[in-house]
């Protein structure tokens, strides 16, 4: 993994002009539930018109590429199945590399996972008594006790186990719902075995997306530090965190080194603009536009100056990130950091996210 950034990257032009493919997460980035993230369809249309190619990369293994396209069309985003990359496809690829053609795979998941296995010449089965060569587990809204029990029986007998991802949560218009990681945890707690995980942030998922999109200068765009951004860092490519989904302002300021993005934006309109440089001053101090952030053991302080460039409402957050990231011992009081950000980021909340709208404080 490359060295962790201590600053955010500025851009001489728009991100569209600097990259050939945007590797876009879906839930919380393009849509939430059945609704588009405000501004996302128009931003992606403009990005395409500027020459940026799009790949839709999701850890959600439940849908086939055609179903993902149908979902995208439903929120006003044109797409083709070949532009979709799922964690189910990645898991199937990994299993193909390890098993002979025609191997039986016990499936815990939905149609997207079954389809991905069949495309790779593997045979999906649903019972541990079918002598599977491996178990693969991905998200499916209908997965219940019986499926988890079959997986536990097989894994308990020593059958290799692959999980498409371990996202603990899934954003919905009503709030956060349990993700695949919660279901994986059931099998792990039952068997005492940990799976091989192939989705984001694993580098296998990044390689699958780059290979399928033929990207040469990719930009990873996501809403989660622990999957999208960490996956980009493992793959050694730049990333854009949008604040329209799971990770919030306090999360990014206090992010672990391996989860720090290169760029920040409220939503996908961040693809269409230049990104400012942050001036790093002495350790623990940074300035971006009219904002100066100072980080000390006692906490984070933001100050606004009278003169400076007009910003997109995120310069205070950018300054805060660099101030904290350059401090050997960042503040431990997350609630205090969140409160300071909340005081100054009312215009940087990003689009509504159901009941989780706005720049959230401590969770």
Short mmCIF file of C-alpha atoms in Angstrom, two decimals:
data_model
loop_
_atom_site.label_atom_id
_atom_site.label_comp_id
_atom_site.label_asym_id
_atom_site.label_seq_id
_atom_site.Cartn_x
_atom_site.Cartn_y
_atom_site.Cartn_z
CA UNK A 1 0.00 0.00 0.00
CA UNK A 2 1.35 3.47 -0.85
CA UNK A 3 2.36 5.82 1.94
CA UNK A 4 -0.64 7.41 3.63
CA UNK A 5 -1.39 10.96 2.47
CA UNK A 6 -0.93 13.78 4.96
CA UNK A 7 -2.76 16.19 2.67
CA UNK A 8 -5.50 16.34 0.06
CA UNK A 9 -4.60 16.59 -3.61
CA UNK A 10 -5.53 19.68 -5.55
CA UNK A 11 -6.24 19.53 -9.27
CA UNK A 12 -5.12 21.84 -12.08
CA UNK A 13 -8.37 21.11 -13.93
CA UNK A 14 -11.51 19.09 -13.38
CA UNK A 15 -11.26 15.50 -12.25
CA UNK A 16 -13.00 14.55 -15.51
CA UNK A 17 -10.06 15.89 -17.48
CA UNK A 18 -7.45 14.16 -15.31
CA UNK A 19 -8.87 10.61 -15.52
CA UNK A 20 -10.16 8.29 -18.22
CA UNK A 21 -12.53 6.14 -16.13
CA UNK A 22 -14.49 6.83 -12.96
CA UNK A 23 -14.92 3.63 -10.93
CA UNK A 24 -18.20 4.54 -9.25
CA UNK A 25 -19.75 2.95 -6.21
CA UNK A 26 -23.55 2.84 -6.40
CA UNK A 27 -25.39 2.80 -3.06
CA UNK A 28 -24.95 6.20 -1.46
CA UNK A 29 -23.14 7.63 -4.51
CA UNK A 30 -25.49 7.32 -7.49
CA UNK A 31 -28.67 6.35 -5.66
CA UNK A 32 -30.10 5.59 -2.24
CA UNK A 33 -32.81 2.97 -2.43
CA UNK A 34 -34.98 3.76 -5.43
CA UNK A 35 -34.09 7.46 -5.49
CA UNK A 36 -31.16 9.14 -7.22
CA UNK A 37 -28.72 11.12 -5.13
CA UNK A 38 -29.68 14.71 -6.05
CA UNK A 39 -27.49 16.01 -8.85
CA UNK A 40 -26.02 12.59 -9.67
CA UNK A 41 -27.75 11.87 -13.02
CA UNK A 42 -26.93 15.31 -14.45
CA UNK A 43 -23.35 15.17 -13.19
CA UNK A 44 -22.74 11.77 -14.76
CA UNK A 45 -24.29 12.90 -18.02
CA UNK A 46 -21.96 15.92 -18.13
CA UNK A 47 -19.00 13.74 -17.18
CA UNK A 48 -19.71 11.36 -20.07
CA UNK A 49 -20.05 14.28 -22.47
CA UNK A 50 -16.64 15.51 -21.38
CA UNK A 51 -15.09 12.15 -22.35
CA UNK A 52 -14.95 10.42 -18.98
CA UNK A 53 -15.94 6.74 -19.16
CA UNK A 54 -17.95 5.26 -16.31
CA UNK A 55 -17.80 1.90 -14.56
CA UNK A 56 -20.34 1.08 -11.88
CA UNK A 57 -18.57 -0.93 -9.18
CA UNK A 58 -20.62 -2.39 -6.35
CA UNK A 59 -20.02 -4.65 -3.38
CA UNK A 60 -23.69 -5.63 -3.54
CA UNK A 61 -23.66 -9.13 -5.01
CA UNK A 62 -27.42 -9.61 -5.14
CA UNK A 63 -28.13 -8.24 -8.63
CA UNK A 64 -27.02 -9.26 -12.11
CA UNK A 65 -25.44 -6.56 -14.31
CA UNK A 66 -28.71 -6.31 -16.23
CA UNK A 67 -30.61 -5.72 -12.99
CA UNK A 68 -28.09 -3.07 -11.97
CA UNK A 69 -28.59 -1.35 -15.32
CA UNK A 70 -32.36 -1.44 -14.84
CA UNK A 71 -31.89 0.18 -11.42
CA UNK A 72 -29.64 2.87 -12.92
CA UNK A 73 -32.09 3.60 -15.73
CA UNK A 74 -34.80 3.94 -13.11
CA UNK A 75 -32.93 6.82 -11.47
CA UNK A 76 -32.09 8.50 -14.77
CA UNK A 77 -28.57 7.18 -15.36
CA UNK A 78 -28.03 5.43 -18.73
CA UNK A 79 -25.71 2.43 -18.51
CA UNK A 80 -24.83 -0.87 -20.22
CA UNK A 81 -24.29 -4.27 -18.56
CA UNK A 82 -20.64 -4.31 -19.61
CA UNK A 83 -20.10 -1.15 -17.55
CA UNK A 84 -21.15 -2.93 -14.34
CA UNK A 85 -18.66 -4.66 -12.05
CA UNK A 86 -19.99 -6.54 -9.03
CA UNK A 87 -18.39 -8.28 -6.08
CA UNK A 88 -20.15 -11.45 -7.29
CA UNK A 89 -18.12 -11.33 -10.51
CA UNK A 90 -14.93 -10.85 -8.53
CA UNK A 91 -15.68 -13.78 -6.23
CA UNK A 92 -16.46 -16.00 -9.21
CA UNK A 93 -13.19 -14.98 -10.87
CA UNK A 94 -11.21 -15.82 -7.71
CA UNK A 95 -12.93 -19.22 -7.43
CA UNK A 96 -12.25 -19.97 -11.10
CA UNK A 97 -8.55 -19.38 -10.50
CA UNK A 98 -8.55 -21.90 -7.65
CA UNK A 99 -10.94 -24.63 -8.78
CA UNK A 100 -11.42 -26.81 -11.87
CA UNK A 101 -14.20 -26.08 -14.40
CA UNK A 102 -17.57 -27.46 -13.34
CA UNK A 103 -16.78 -27.32 -9.62
CA UNK A 104 -19.83 -27.20 -7.38
CA UNK A 105 -20.17 -24.04 -5.29
CA UNK A 106 -22.56 -23.71 -2.37
CA UNK A 107 -24.27 -20.34 -2.83
CA UNK A 108 -25.53 -18.16 -0.04
CA UNK A 109 -26.95 -15.15 -1.86
CA UNK A 110 -29.17 -14.00 -4.69
CA UNK A 111 -29.39 -14.12 -8.49
CA UNK A 112 -26.36 -11.96 -9.11
CA UNK A 113 -24.09 -14.48 -7.44
CA UNK A 114 -25.63 -17.47 -9.22
CA UNK A 115 -25.26 -15.73 -12.59
CA UNK A 116 -21.62 -14.81 -11.97
CA UNK A 117 -20.70 -18.40 -11.09
CA UNK A 118 -22.46 -19.83 -14.15
CA UNK A 119 -20.67 -17.37 -16.44
CA UNK A 120 -17.36 -18.74 -15.15
CA UNK A 121 -18.39 -22.37 -15.71
CA UNK A 122 -19.02 -23.17 -12.05
CA UNK A 123 -22.11 -25.02 -10.80
CA UNK A 124 -24.20 -23.36 -8.07
CA UNK A 125 -25.73 -25.65 -5.42
CA UNK A 126 -27.76 -24.88 -2.31
CA UNK A 127 -27.00 -27.72 0.10
CA UNK A 128 -23.91 -28.74 2.05
CA UNK A 129 -24.83 -32.32 1.14
CA UNK A 130 -24.19 -31.60 -2.57
CA UNK A 131 -20.43 -31.98 -1.92
CA UNK A 132 -19.46 -28.41 -2.81
CA UNK A 133 -15.83 -27.56 -3.51
CA UNK A 134 -16.31 -24.13 -1.94
CA UNK A 135 -18.87 -21.88 -0.29
CA UNK A 136 -19.51 -18.36 -1.60
CA UNK A 137 -21.57 -15.85 0.35
CA UNK A 138 -22.95 -12.56 -0.90
CA UNK A 139 -25.74 -10.19 0.06
CA UNK A 140 -29.30 -11.24 -0.65
CA UNK A 141 -32.37 -9.67 0.96
CA UNK A 142 -34.01 -13.09 1.23
CA UNK A 143 -31.06 -14.87 2.88
CA UNK A 144 -32.25 -16.45 6.11
CA UNK A 145 -31.48 -19.07 8.73
CA UNK A 146 -31.67 -22.07 6.39
CA UNK A 147 -29.07 -20.66 3.98
CA UNK A 148 -26.76 -19.60 6.80
CA UNK A 149 -27.08 -23.05 8.34
CA UNK A 150 -26.09 -24.79 5.07
CA UNK A 151 -23.05 -22.53 4.81
CA UNK A 152 -22.13 -23.28 8.42
CA UNK A 153 -22.40 -27.03 7.87
CA UNK A 154 -20.06 -26.89 4.86
CA UNK A 155 -17.56 -24.45 6.36
CA UNK A 156 -17.53 -26.48 9.56
CA UNK A 157 -16.47 -29.51 7.50
CA UNK A 158 -13.48 -27.61 6.15
CA UNK A 159 -14.89 -26.47 2.78
CA UNK A 160 -13.15 -23.25 1.60
CA UNK A 161 -15.30 -20.15 2.13
CA UNK A 162 -15.33 -16.94 0.08
CA UNK A 163 -17.33 -13.84 1.00
CA UNK A 164 -18.04 -11.21 -1.63
CA UNK A 165 -17.70 -8.45 0.96
CA UNK A 166 -18.08 -7.72 4.65
CA UNK A 167 -19.90 -4.37 4.57
CA UNK A 168 -21.74 -4.22 7.88
CA UNK A 169 -24.35 -1.75 6.65
CA UNK A 170 -26.37 -0.97 3.55
CA UNK A 171 -27.75 2.59 3.05
CA UNK A 172 -31.50 2.81 2.44
CA UNK A 173 -33.94 5.76 2.33
CA UNK A 174 -35.06 4.82 5.86
CA UNK A 175 -31.52 4.63 7.26
CA UNK A 176 -28.87 1.95 7.54
CA UNK A 177 -29.82 -1.68 7.16
CA UNK A 178 -27.69 -4.79 7.86
CA UNK A 179 -25.23 -5.57 5.09
CA UNK A 180 -23.53 -8.78 4.01
CA UNK A 181 -20.95 -8.43 6.76
CA UNK A 182 -23.58 -9.03 9.43
CA UNK A 183 -24.61 -12.29 7.75
CA UNK A 184 -21.00 -13.35 7.24
CA UNK A 185 -20.46 -12.74 10.95
CA UNK A 186 -23.18 -15.31 11.75
CA UNK A 187 -21.36 -18.07 9.86
CA UNK A 188 -18.01 -17.00 11.30
CA UNK A 189 -19.36 -17.02 14.86
CA UNK A 190 -20.90 -20.46 14.27
CA UNK A 191 -17.81 -22.08 12.76
CA UNK A 192 -14.89 -20.10 14.14
CA UNK A 193 -13.60 -19.75 10.56
CA UNK A 194 -12.87 -16.48 8.76
CA UNK A 195 -13.67 -16.26 5.02
CA UNK A 196 -11.52 -15.08 2.15
CA UNK A 197 -13.02 -11.68 1.26
CA UNK A 198 -12.81 -10.61 -2.39
CA UNK A 199 -14.88 -7.41 -2.59
CA UNK A 200 -13.83 -3.88 -1.74
CA UNK A 201 -11.41 -3.06 -0.19
CA UNK A 202 -9.61 -6.20 -1.39
CA UNK A 203 -7.32 -5.56 -4.34
CA UNK A 204 -9.04 -8.37 -6.28
CA UNK A 205 -12.11 -6.17 -6.67
CA UNK A 206 -10.04 -3.23 -7.83
CA UNK A 207 -8.24 -5.37 -10.41
CA UNK A 208 -11.55 -6.73 -11.68
CA UNK A 209 -12.89 -3.20 -12.17
CA UNK A 210 -9.75 -1.98 -13.91
CA UNK A 211 -9.62 -5.06 -16.15
CA UNK A 212 -13.29 -4.89 -17.18
CA UNK A 213 -13.19 -1.12 -17.81
CA UNK A 214 -9.73 -1.06 -19.46
CA UNK A 215 -8.92 1.93 -17.26
CA UNK A 216 -5.48 3.53 -17.57
CA UNK A 217 -5.99 6.57 -15.33
CA UNK A 218 -8.83 5.47 -13.03
CA UNK A 219 -10.44 7.48 -10.26
CA UNK A 220 -12.29 5.60 -7.53
CA UNK A 221 -15.44 7.41 -6.37
CA UNK A 222 -17.24 6.25 -3.25
CA UNK A 223 -19.02 7.13 -0.03
CA UNK A 224 -17.32 4.66 2.32
CA UNK A 225 -13.86 5.07 3.76
CA UNK A 226 -13.55 1.41 4.76
CA UNK A 227 -14.37 -0.06 1.34
CA UNK A 228 -14.16 2.44 -1.54
CA UNK A 229 -11.33 4.63 -0.27
CA UNK A 230 -9.27 1.89 1.35
CA UNK A 231 -9.70 -0.19 -1.81
CA UNK A 232 -8.37 2.69 -3.89
CA UNK A 233 -5.37 3.06 -1.58
CA UNK A 234 -4.61 -0.67 -1.82
CA UNK A 235 -4.81 -0.39 -5.60
CA UNK A 236 -2.55 2.66 -5.64
CA UNK A 237 -5.01 4.95 -7.45
CA UNK A 238 -6.57 8.35 -6.55
CA UNK A 239 -9.96 8.54 -4.90
CA UNK A 240 -12.85 10.95 -4.44
CA UNK A 241 -14.99 10.66 -1.31
CA UNK A 242 -18.53 11.99 -1.67
CA UNK A 243 -20.53 12.90 1.43
CA UNK A 244 -23.83 11.60 0.06
CA UNK A 245 -23.75 8.20 1.73
CA UNK A 246 -22.24 6.45 4.72
CA UNK A 247 -19.02 8.23 5.75
CA UNK A 248 -19.45 11.73 7.13
CA UNK A 249 -17.28 14.77 7.78
CA UNK A 250 -16.03 13.64 11.17
CA UNK A 251 -15.24 10.19 9.75
CA UNK A 252 -12.93 11.62 7.09
CA UNK A 253 -11.18 14.05 9.43
CA UNK A 254 -10.43 11.21 11.84
CA UNK A 255 -9.79 8.60 9.12
CA UNK A 256 -7.06 6.02 9.60
CA UNK A 257 -4.09 6.58 7.28
CA UNK A 258 -5.13 3.74 4.95
CA UNK A 259 -8.60 5.26 4.51
CA UNK A 260 -7.77 8.86 3.58
CA UNK A 261 -9.12 10.08 0.22
CA UNK A 262 -7.33 12.32 -2.26
CA UNK A 263 -10.36 14.54 -2.97
CA UNK A 264 -13.60 15.52 -1.23
CA UNK A 265 -16.97 16.57 -2.63
CA UNK A 266 -20.54 16.81 -1.42
CA UNK A 267 -21.72 14.62 -4.32
CA UNK A 268 -20.86 13.57 -7.86
CA UNK A 269 -20.76 17.18 -9.04
CA UNK A 270 -17.25 17.07 -7.60
CA UNK A 271 -16.18 15.31 -10.81
CA UNK A 272 -16.88 18.49 -12.79
CA UNK A 273 -14.82 21.05 -10.87
CA UNK A 274 -11.26 21.88 -9.91
CA UNK A 275 -10.21 20.91 -6.40
CA UNK A 276 -8.22 23.42 -4.33
CA UNK A 277 -4.86 22.79 -2.81
CA UNK A 278 -4.58 22.90 0.96
CA UNK A 279 -1.68 24.90 2.34
CA UNK A 280 -0.01 22.89 5.09
CA UNK A 281 1.52 25.14 7.72
CA UNK A 282 3.28 23.93 10.89
CA UNK A 283 2.18 20.45 11.95
CA UNK A 284 -1.40 20.59 13.10
CA UNK A 285 -2.27 23.74 11.12
CA UNK A 286 -3.63 24.00 7.58
CA UNK A 287 -5.38 26.59 5.40
CA UNK A 288 -7.76 26.21 2.48
CA UNK A 289 -9.38 29.30 1.01
CA UNK A 290 -10.73 31.48 3.81
CA UNK A 291 -10.47 28.70 6.40
CA UNK A 292 -7.67 27.83 8.82
CA UNK A 293 -7.82 24.68 10.93
CA UNK A 294 -5.73 24.10 14.03
CA UNK A 295 -5.49 20.67 15.64
CA UNK A 296 -4.18 20.23 19.18
CA UNK A 297 -4.54 17.66 21.92
CA UNK A 298 -7.49 19.65 23.22
CA UNK A 299 -9.37 19.36 19.94
CA UNK A 300 -9.99 20.96 16.54
CA UNK A 301 -10.59 24.67 15.93
CA UNK A 302 -11.73 26.27 12.66
CA UNK A 303 -11.33 29.97 11.88
CA UNK A 304 -12.76 31.90 8.94
CA UNK A 305 -10.85 34.83 7.43
CA UNK A 306 -12.43 37.82 5.77
CA UNK A 307 -10.70 37.45 2.43
CA UNK A 308 -10.08 34.47 0.19
CA UNK A 309 -11.53 32.55 -2.69
CA UNK A 310 -15.17 31.55 -2.78
CA UNK A 311 -15.46 27.86 -1.99
CA UNK A 312 -17.93 25.02 -2.46
CA UNK A 313 -18.66 24.82 1.26
CA UNK A 314 -16.01 22.16 1.89
CA UNK A 315 -12.83 24.21 2.32
CA UNK A 316 -13.25 24.18 6.11
CA UNK A 317 -13.43 20.38 5.99
CA UNK A 318 -10.41 20.19 3.71
CA UNK A 319 -8.37 22.35 6.08
CA UNK A 320 -9.54 20.28 9.04
CA UNK A 321 -8.46 17.04 7.35
CA UNK A 322 -4.95 18.22 6.65
CA UNK A 323 -4.55 19.78 10.10
CA UNK A 324 -5.53 16.53 11.82
CA UNK A 325 -3.70 14.25 9.40
CA UNK A 326 -0.43 16.13 9.97
CA UNK A 327 -0.73 15.86 13.75
CA UNK A 328 1.11 12.95 15.41
CA UNK A 329 -1.67 12.55 18.01
CA UNK A 330 -5.08 13.54 16.56
CA UNK A 331 -7.84 14.50 19.01
CA UNK A 332 -9.59 11.59 20.67
CA UNK A 333 -12.84 13.48 21.23
CA UNK A 334 -14.85 12.55 18.13
CA UNK A 335 -17.95 14.28 19.42
CA UNK A 336 -15.99 17.51 19.86
CA UNK A 337 -14.57 17.30 16.34
CA UNK A 338 -18.03 16.60 14.92
CA UNK A 339 -19.51 19.56 16.80
CA UNK A 340 -16.83 21.94 15.50
CA UNK A 341 -17.40 20.76 11.94
CA UNK A 342 -21.15 21.07 12.32
CA UNK A 343 -20.78 24.71 13.34
CA UNK A 344 -19.03 25.59 10.09
CA UNK A 345 -20.23 23.14 7.43
CA UNK A 346 -23.94 23.89 7.06
CA UNK A 347 -23.48 24.47 3.34
CA UNK A 348 -21.36 21.33 2.90
CA UNK A 349 -23.87 18.76 4.04
CA UNK A 350 -24.33 17.27 0.59
CA UNK A 351 -27.68 16.06 -0.75
CA UNK A 352 -30.38 14.57 1.47
CA UNK A 353 -29.87 10.98 2.57
CA UNK A 354 -33.25 10.01 3.96
CA UNK A 355 -33.17 10.30 7.73
CA UNK A 356 -29.39 10.57 7.64
CA UNK A 357 -29.38 13.95 5.88
CA UNK A 358 -26.68 16.53 6.44
CA UNK A 359 -23.18 16.41 7.83
CA UNK A 360 -23.77 14.12 10.74
CA UNK A 361 -22.17 14.34 14.12
CA UNK A 362 -21.04 11.52 16.36
CA UNK A 363 -22.72 8.22 15.66
#
